[in-house]
PDB file of C-alpha atoms in Angstrom:
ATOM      1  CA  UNK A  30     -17.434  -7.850  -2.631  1.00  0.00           C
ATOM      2  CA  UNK A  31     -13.995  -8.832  -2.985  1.00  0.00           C
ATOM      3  CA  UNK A  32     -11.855  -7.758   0.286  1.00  0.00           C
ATOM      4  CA  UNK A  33      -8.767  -7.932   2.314  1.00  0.00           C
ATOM      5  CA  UNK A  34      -8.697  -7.606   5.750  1.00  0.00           C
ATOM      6  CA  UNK A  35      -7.057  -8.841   9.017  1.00  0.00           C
ATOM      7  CA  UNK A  36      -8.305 -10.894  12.243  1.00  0.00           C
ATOM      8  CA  UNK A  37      -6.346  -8.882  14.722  1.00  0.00           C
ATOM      9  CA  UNK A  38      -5.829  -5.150  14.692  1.00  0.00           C
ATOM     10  CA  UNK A  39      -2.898  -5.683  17.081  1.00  0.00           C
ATOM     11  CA  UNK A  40      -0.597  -8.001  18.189  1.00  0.00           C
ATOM     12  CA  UNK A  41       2.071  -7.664  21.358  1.00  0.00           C
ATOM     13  CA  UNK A  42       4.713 -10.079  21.306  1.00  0.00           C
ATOM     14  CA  UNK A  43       8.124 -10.158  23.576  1.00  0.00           C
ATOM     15  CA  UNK A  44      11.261  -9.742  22.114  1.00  0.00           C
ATOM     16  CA  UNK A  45      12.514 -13.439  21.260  1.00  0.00           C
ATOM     17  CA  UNK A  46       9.250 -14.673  20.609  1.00  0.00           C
ATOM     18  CA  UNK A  47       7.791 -15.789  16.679  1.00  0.00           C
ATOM     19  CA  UNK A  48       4.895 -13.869  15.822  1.00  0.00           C
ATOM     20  CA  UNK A  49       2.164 -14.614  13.423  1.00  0.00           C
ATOM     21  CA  UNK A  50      -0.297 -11.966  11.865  1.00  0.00           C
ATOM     22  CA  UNK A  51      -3.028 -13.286   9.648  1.00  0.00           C
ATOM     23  CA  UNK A  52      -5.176 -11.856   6.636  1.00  0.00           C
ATOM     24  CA  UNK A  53      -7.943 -13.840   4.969  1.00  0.00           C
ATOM     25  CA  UNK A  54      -8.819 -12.357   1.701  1.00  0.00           C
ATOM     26  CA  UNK A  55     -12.411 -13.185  -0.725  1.00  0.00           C
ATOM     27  CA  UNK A  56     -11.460 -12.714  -4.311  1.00  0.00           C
ATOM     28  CA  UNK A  57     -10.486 -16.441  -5.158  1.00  0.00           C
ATOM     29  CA  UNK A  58      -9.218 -15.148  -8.229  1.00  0.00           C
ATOM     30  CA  UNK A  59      -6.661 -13.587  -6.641  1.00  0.00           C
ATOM     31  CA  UNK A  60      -3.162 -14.642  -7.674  1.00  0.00           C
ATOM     32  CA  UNK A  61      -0.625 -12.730  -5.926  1.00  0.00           C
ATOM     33  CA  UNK A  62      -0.297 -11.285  -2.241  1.00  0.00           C
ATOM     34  CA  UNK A  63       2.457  -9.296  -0.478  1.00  0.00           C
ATOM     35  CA  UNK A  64       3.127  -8.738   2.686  1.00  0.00           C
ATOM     36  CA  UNK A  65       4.107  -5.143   4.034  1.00  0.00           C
ATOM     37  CA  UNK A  66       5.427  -3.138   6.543  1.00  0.00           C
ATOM     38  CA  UNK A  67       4.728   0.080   7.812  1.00  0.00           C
ATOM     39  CA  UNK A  68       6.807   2.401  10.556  1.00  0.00           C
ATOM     40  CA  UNK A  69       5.384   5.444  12.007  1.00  0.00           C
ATOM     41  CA  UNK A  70       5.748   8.040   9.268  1.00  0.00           C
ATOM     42  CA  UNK A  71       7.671   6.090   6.672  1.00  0.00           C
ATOM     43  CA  UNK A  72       5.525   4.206   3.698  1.00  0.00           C
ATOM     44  CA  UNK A  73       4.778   0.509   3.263  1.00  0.00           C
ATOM     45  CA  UNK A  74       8.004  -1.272   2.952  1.00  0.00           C
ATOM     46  CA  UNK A  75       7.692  -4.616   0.672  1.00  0.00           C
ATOM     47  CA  UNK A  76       9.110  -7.682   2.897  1.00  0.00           C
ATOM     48  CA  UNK A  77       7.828 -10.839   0.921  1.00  0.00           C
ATOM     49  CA  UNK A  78       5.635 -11.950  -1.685  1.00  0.00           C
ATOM     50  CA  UNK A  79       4.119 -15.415  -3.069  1.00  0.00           C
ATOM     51  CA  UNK A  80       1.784 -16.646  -5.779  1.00  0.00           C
ATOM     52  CA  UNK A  81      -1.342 -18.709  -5.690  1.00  0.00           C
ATOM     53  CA  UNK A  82       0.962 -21.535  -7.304  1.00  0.00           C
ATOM     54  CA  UNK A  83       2.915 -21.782  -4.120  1.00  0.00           C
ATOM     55  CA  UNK A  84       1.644 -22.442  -0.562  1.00  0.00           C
ATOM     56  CA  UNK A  85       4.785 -21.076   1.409  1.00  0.00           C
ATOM     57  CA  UNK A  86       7.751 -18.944   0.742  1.00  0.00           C
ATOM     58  CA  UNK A  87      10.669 -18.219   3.131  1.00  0.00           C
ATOM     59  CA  UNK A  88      12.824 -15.127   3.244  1.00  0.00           C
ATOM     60  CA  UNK A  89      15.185 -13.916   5.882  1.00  0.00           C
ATOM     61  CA  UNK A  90      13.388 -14.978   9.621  1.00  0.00           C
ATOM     62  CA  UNK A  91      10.029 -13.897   7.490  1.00  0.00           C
ATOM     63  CA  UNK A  92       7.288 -16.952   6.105  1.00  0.00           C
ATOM     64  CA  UNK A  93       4.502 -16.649   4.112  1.00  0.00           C
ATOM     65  CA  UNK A  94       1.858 -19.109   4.105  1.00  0.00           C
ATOM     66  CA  UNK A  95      -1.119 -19.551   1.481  1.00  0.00           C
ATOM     67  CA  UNK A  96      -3.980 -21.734   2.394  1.00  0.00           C
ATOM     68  CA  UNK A  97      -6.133 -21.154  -0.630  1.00  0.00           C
ATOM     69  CA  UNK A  98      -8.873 -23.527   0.334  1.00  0.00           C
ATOM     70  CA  UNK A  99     -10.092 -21.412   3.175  1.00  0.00           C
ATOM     71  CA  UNK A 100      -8.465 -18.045   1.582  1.00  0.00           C
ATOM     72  CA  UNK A 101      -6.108 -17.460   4.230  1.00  0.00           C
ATOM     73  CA  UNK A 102      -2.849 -16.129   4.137  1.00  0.00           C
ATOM     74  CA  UNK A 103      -0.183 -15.767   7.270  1.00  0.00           C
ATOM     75  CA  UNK A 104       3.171 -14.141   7.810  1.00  0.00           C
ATOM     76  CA  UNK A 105       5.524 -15.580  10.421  1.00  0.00           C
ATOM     77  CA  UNK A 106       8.303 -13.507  11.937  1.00  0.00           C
ATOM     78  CA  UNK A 107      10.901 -15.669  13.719  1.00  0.00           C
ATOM     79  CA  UNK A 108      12.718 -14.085  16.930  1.00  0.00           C
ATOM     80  CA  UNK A 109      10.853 -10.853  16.821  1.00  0.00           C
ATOM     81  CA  UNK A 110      12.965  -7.758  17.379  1.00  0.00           C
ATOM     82  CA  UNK A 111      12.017  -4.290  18.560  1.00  0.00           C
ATOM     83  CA  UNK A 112      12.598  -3.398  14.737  1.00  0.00           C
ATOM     84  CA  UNK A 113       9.881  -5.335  13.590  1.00  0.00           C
ATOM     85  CA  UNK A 114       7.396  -3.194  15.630  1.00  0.00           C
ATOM     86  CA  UNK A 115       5.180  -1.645  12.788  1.00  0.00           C
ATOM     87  CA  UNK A 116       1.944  -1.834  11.329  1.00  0.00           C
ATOM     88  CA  UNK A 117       1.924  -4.866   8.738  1.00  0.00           C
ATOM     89  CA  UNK A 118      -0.612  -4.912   6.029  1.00  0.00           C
ATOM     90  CA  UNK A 119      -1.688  -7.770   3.856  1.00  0.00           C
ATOM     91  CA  UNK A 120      -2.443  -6.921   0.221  1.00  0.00           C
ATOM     92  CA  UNK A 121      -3.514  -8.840  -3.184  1.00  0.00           C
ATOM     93  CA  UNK A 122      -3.382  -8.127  -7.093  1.00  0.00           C
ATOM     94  CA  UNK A 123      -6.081  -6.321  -8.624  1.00  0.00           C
ATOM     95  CA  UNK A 124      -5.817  -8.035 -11.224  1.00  0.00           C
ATOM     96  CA  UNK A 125      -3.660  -8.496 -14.366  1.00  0.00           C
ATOM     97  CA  UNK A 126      -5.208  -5.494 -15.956  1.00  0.00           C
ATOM     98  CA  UNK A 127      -3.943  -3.279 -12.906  1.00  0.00           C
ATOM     99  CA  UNK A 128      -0.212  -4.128 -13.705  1.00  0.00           C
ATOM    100  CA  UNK A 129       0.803  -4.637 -10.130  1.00  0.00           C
ATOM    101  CA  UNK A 130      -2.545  -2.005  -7.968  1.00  0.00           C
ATOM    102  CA  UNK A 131      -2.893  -3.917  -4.908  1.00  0.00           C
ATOM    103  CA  UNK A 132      -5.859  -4.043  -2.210  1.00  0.00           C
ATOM    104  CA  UNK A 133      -4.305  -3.687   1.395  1.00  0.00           C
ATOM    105  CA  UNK A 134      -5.955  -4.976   4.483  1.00  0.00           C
ATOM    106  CA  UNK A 135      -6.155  -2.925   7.444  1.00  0.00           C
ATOM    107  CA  UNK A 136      -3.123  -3.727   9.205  1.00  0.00           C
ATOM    108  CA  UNK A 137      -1.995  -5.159  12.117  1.00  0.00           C
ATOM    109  CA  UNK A 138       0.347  -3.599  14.463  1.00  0.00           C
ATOM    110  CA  UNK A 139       2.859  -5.494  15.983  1.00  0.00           C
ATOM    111  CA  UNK A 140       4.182  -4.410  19.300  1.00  0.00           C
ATOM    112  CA  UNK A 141       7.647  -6.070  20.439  1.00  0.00           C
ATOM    113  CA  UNK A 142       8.044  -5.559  24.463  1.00  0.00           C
ATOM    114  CA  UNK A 143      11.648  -6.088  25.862  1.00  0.00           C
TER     115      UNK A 143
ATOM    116  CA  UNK B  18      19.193   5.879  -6.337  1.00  0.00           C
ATOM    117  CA  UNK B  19      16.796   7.712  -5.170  1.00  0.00           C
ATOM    118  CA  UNK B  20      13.387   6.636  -3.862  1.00  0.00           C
ATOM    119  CA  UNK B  21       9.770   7.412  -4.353  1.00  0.00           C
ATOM    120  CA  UNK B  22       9.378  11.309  -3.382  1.00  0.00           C
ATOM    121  CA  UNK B  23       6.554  13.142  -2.163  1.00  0.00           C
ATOM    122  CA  UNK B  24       5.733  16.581  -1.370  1.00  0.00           C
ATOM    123  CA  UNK B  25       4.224  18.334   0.991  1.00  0.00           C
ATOM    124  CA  UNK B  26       5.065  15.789   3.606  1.00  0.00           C
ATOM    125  CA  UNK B  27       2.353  17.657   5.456  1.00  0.00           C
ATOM    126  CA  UNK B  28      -0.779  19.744   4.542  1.00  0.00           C
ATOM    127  CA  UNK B  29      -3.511  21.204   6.357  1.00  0.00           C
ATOM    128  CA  UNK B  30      -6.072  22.969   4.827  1.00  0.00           C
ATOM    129  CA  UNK B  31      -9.589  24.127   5.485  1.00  0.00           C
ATOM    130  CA  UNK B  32     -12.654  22.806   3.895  1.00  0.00           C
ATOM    131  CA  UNK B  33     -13.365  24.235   0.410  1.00  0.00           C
ATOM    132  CA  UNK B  34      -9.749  25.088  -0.465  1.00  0.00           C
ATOM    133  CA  UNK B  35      -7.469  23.202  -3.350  1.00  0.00           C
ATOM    134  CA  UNK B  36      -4.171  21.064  -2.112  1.00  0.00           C
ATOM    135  CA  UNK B  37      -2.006  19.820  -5.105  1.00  0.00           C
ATOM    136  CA  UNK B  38      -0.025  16.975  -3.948  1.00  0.00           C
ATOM    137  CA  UNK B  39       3.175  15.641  -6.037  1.00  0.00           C
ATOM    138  CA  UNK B  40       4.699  12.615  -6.356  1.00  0.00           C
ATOM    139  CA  UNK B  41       8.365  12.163  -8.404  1.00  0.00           C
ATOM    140  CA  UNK B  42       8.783   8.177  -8.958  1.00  0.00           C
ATOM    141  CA  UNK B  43      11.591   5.716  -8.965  1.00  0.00           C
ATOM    142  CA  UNK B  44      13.398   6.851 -12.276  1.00  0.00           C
ATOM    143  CA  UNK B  45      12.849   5.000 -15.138  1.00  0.00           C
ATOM    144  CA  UNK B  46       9.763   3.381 -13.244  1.00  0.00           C
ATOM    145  CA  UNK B  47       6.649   3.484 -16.147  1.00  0.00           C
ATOM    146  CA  UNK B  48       3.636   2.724 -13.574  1.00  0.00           C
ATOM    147  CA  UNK B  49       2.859   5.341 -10.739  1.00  0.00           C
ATOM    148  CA  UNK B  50       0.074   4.602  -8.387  1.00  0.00           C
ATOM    149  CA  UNK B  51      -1.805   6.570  -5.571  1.00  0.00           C
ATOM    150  CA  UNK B  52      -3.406   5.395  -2.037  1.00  0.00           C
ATOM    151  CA  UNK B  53      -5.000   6.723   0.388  1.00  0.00           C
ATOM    152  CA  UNK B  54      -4.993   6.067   4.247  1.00  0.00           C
ATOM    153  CA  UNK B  55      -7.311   7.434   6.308  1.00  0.00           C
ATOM    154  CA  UNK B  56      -7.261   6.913  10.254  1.00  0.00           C
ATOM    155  CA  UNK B  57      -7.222   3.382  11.500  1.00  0.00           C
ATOM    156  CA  UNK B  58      -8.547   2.369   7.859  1.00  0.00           C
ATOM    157  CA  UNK B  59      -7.112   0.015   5.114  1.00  0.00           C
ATOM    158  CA  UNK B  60      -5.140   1.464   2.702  1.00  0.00           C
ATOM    159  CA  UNK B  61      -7.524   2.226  -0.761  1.00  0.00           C
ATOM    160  CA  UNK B  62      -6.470   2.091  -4.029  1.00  0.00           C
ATOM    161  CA  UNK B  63      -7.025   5.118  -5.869  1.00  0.00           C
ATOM    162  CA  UNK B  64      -6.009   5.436  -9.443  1.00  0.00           C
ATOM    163  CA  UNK B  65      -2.744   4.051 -11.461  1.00  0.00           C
ATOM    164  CA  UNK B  66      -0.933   5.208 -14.229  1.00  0.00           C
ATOM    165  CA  UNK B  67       1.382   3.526 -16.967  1.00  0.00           C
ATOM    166  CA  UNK B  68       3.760   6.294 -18.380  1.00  0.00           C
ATOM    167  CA  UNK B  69       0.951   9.266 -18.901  1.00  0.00           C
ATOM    168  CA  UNK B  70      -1.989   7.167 -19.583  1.00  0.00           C
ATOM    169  CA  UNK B  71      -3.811   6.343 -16.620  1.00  0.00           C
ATOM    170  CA  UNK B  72      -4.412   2.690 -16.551  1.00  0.00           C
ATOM    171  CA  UNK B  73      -7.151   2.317 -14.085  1.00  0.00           C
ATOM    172  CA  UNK B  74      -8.770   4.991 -12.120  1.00  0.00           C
ATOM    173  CA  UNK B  75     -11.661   3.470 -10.487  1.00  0.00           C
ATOM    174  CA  UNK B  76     -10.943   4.214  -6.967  1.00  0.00           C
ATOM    175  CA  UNK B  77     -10.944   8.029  -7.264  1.00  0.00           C
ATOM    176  CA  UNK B  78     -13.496   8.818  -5.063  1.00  0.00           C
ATOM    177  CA  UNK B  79     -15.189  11.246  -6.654  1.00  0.00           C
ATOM    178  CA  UNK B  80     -14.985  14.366  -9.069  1.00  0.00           C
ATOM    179  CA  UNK B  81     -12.999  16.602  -6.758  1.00  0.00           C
ATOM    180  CA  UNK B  82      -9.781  14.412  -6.964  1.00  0.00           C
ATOM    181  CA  UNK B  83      -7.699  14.585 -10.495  1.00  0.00           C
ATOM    182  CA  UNK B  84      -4.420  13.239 -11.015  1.00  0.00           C
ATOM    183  CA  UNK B  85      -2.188  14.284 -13.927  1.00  0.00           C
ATOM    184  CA  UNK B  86       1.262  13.008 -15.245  1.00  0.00           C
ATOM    185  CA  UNK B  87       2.469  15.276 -17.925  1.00  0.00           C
ATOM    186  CA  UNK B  88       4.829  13.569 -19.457  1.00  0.00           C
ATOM    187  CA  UNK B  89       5.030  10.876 -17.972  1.00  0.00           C
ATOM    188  CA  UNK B  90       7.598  11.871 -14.867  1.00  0.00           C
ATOM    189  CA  UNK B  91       6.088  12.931 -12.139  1.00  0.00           C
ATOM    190  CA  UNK B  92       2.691  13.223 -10.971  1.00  0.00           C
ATOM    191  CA  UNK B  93       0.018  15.709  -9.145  1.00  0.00           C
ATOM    192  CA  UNK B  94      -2.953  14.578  -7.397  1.00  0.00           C
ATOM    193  CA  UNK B  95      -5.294  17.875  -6.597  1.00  0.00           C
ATOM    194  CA  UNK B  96      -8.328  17.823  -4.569  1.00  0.00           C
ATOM    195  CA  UNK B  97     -10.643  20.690  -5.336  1.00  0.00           C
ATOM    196  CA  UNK B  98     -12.273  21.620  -3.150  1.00  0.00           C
ATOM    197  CA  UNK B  99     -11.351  19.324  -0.030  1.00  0.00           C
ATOM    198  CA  UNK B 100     -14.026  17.886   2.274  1.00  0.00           C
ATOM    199  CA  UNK B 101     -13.378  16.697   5.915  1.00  0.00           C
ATOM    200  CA  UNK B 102     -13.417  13.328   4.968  1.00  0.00           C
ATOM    201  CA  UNK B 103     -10.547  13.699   2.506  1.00  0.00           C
ATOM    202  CA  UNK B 104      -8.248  13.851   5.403  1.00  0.00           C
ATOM    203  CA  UNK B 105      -5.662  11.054   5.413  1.00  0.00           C
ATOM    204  CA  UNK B 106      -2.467   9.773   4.345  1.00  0.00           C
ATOM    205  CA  UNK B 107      -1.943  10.168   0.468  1.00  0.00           C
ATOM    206  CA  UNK B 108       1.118   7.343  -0.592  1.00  0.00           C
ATOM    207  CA  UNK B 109       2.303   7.514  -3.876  1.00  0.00           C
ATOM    208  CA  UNK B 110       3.753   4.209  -5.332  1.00  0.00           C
ATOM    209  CA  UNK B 111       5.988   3.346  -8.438  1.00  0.00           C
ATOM    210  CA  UNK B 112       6.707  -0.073 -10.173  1.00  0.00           C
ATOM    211  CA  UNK B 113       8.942  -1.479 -12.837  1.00  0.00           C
ATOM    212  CA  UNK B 114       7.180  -2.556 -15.830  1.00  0.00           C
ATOM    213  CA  UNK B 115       4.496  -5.532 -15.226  1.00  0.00           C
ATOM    214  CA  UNK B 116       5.944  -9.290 -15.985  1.00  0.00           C
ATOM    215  CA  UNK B 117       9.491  -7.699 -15.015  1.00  0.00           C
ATOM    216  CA  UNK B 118      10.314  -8.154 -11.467  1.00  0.00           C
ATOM    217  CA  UNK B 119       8.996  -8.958  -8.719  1.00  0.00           C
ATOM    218  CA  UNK B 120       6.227  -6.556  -8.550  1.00  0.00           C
ATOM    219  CA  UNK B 121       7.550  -4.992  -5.749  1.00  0.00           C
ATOM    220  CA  UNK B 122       5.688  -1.522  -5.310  1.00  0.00           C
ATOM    221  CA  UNK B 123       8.448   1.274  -3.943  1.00  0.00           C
ATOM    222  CA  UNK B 124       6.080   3.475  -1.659  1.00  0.00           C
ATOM    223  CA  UNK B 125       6.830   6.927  -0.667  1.00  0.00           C
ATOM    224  CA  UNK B 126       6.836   8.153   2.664  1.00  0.00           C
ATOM    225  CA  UNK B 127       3.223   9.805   2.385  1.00  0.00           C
ATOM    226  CA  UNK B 128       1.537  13.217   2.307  1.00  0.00           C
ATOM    227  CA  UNK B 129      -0.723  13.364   5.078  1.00  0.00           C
ATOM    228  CA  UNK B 130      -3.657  16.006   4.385  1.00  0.00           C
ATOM    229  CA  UNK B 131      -5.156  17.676   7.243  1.00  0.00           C
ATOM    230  CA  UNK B 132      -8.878  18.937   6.074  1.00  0.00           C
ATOM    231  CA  UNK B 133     -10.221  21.590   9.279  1.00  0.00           C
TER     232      UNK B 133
END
């Protein structure tokens, strides 16, 4: 069935350090995928998004990277800070008649150590 | 402006009673969507609405769960009468209208739903 989910439950990086959490998703259909992040007791907070017409989009130290051969998608966080500690999920359209209902992964928490 | 709102931040409850959650969106914000989180588990689509009219339901989980928007403000999820398993994290979500935007979904900070 079509699915979302995450290699790596969780991740410890040190401070500094780039991290990289991965998602590999089934629906080849899929067109659209956001990356989110979660901190203990707030929602999911939207930090970047990219279509299935693009293989990599940059934002501020964040990168997203579609491989849509192998259904893989990435998110790089350069010079990880204690604020990035969270749990990250991975999510894709529904599809078009779901205006923007996403399926989330599981999540991967990231752990930043001083 | 204000965010997504939801209320009760917290709710426990023992099994065979009613909890009415409630959800105010981003105003001006025509779609309104629900999730669930239970522990350690991906977040689940559940149902979403545009304006009153609910767009696409199919991951209510069952008869026991209705949501309502009256109106098309604010919105009520009720779960009558909770099981166990309905414990989790209830988010409630709101988005500009599709094709405008990013399709950023604005996520509130959860109701979490205790179930004894």
């Amino acid at each position: 069935g079509e699915s979302v989910g995450l290699h790596l439950p969780t991740l410890s990086v040190q401070e500094g350090d780039n991290s990289i959490i991965n998602c590999a998703y089934s629906n080849s259909a899929s067109d659209y995928f956001i990356w989110y992040k979660q901190e203990s007791g707030k929602g999911p907070q939207f930090i970047i998004d990219i279509r299935s017409n693009m293989d990599k989009r940059q934002g501020q130290r964040v990168t997203v990277l579609l491989n849509k051969t192998v259904k893989h998608l990435s998110l790089q966080i350069a010079a990880t800070q204690p604020g990035d500690s969270a749990v990250y999920f991975c999510a894709e359209n529904r599809g078009s008649n779901s205006g923007y209902a996403l399926n989330f992964g599981k999540g991967t928490s990231l752990l930043v150590t001083p | 402006e204000a965010g997504v709102t939801q209320f009760p931040s917290h709710s426990v409850i023992e099994k065979g009673q009613t909890v009415t959650l409630r959800c105010d969106p981003i105003s001006g914000h025509d779609n309104l969507y629900w999730y669930r989180r239970v522990m350690g588990k991906e977040i689940k689509f559940l149902l979403h609405f545009v304006k009153e009219s609910k767009q696409d339901e199919s991951g209510m989980p069952n008869n026991r769960f209705l949501a309502e928007r009256t109106g098309g403000t604010y919105s009520t999820l009720k779960v009558q009468p909770a099981e166990l398993e309905d414990s989790g994290v209830y988010f409630c979500a709101s988005s500009q209208d599709p094709g405008v935007g990013t399709g950023e979904l604005f996520f509130g900070e959860g109701s979490r739903l205790t179930v004894l």
